[in-house]
Structures are given as C-alpha cells and as structure tokens.
Amino acid sequence: LSIVENARRLKSRTPVPESVVKIPTELLNELAGKLPYPLTKDQRRAIKEIVADMASHLPMRRVLSGDVGCGKTYCMMIPALATQRLGLRAVILTPNALLAAQFVNECKEHYGQDTNIIAVTSATKRIDSELASNPVLVGTTALLSRLKNEPPPAFFAVDEEQKMSVGQKIELTG
C-alpha cells in the first residue's frame, strides 16, 4: 500500500455500536472529587472529550499530549475507573513495569488500597483468578499476550504509544 492509502485505512473507522460506553457525569464527579486537588480546565476538557468519544458508535482513537507532570495520568485514571465501576474491562499500557506500578500506587493512594486495580508485567505469574473480579489492568505490552483470549476492553489507553511497534499499533486499532 502507498503511504497515503495506509494512512487513510488507519484513519477510517467503522461504527461499532457494541463499543458504546456511557459514563454518568455523577460518577466522573465522584472520582474527580477524591483527588488531592481540583482538576485543571484542560484535564476536565480532556476527560469530557474522552467520555464523549466512549459514548460514540465510533471507537475512540485519541492522542492526549502534554508535558511530564501535567496530569495526563488523571485523564486516563478517571475514565478507566469509571469504566471498571460500570462492570466493563479497562486496560492501560505503560512503557515499563516501574510506571505500571507507579500508576497503580497513585490510584490506590487516591481511591483507597482496596481499589480493584493491578499491575501486570512480564514478572507477573498469572492473572486468571484476578480477571473474574474485573480489575483495571495496568501493565507493559506483556499484558497484551495475556488478554488474547479475552473480549476486547471497553477502555484501552496506551501511555507512551511511540514505544510500541507499528504491528502492535495496527493490532490494537483493529
């Protein structure tokens, strides 16, 4: 394929009605209210746009860009937790095990140690038993192979997507 044809194919999206996830505003407000400080205007806008994309029949493909330390984590954390609380699977990929653990620890710090979220890395032995309780799964690309036989998650975010191969990106957007 030519570069233009490949870009057009990757950009086109087919409606997928079963991918619609409608997150109530009250749930978002509850989750945001547990953070140590109010969300910024940009964070609120990003979360609002993510949630609007999730409520669409077109699967979301969104890039959230910002400097290190600007609060992008919360823009992924809140929709992921909301999705999980609705009984749906939420997955967040991080570039390394250290960031996966950091994400999980930060989430538990704000939402309580009993928050149903786990880090999955190449060092994690098994997750089969945990999957039944529908935790938010945070991990490296090692997580992808463990989810091959699972239904696709309702919320899937990739932190630092540039660290993924082209093949992995195409597989995920498929």
GROMACS .gro file of C-alpha atoms in nm, residues 1-7 9:
model
    8
    1LEU     CA    1   0.000   0.000   0.000
    2SER     CA    2   0.111   0.353  -0.057
    3ILE     CA    3   0.170   0.571   0.246
    4VAL     CA    4  -0.145   0.773   0.171
    5GLU     CA    5  -0.362   0.463   0.130
    6ASN     CA    6  -0.225   0.314   0.451
    7ALA     CA    7  -0.290   0.638   0.641
    9ARG     CA    8  -0.708   0.293   0.605
   0.00000   0.00000   0.00000
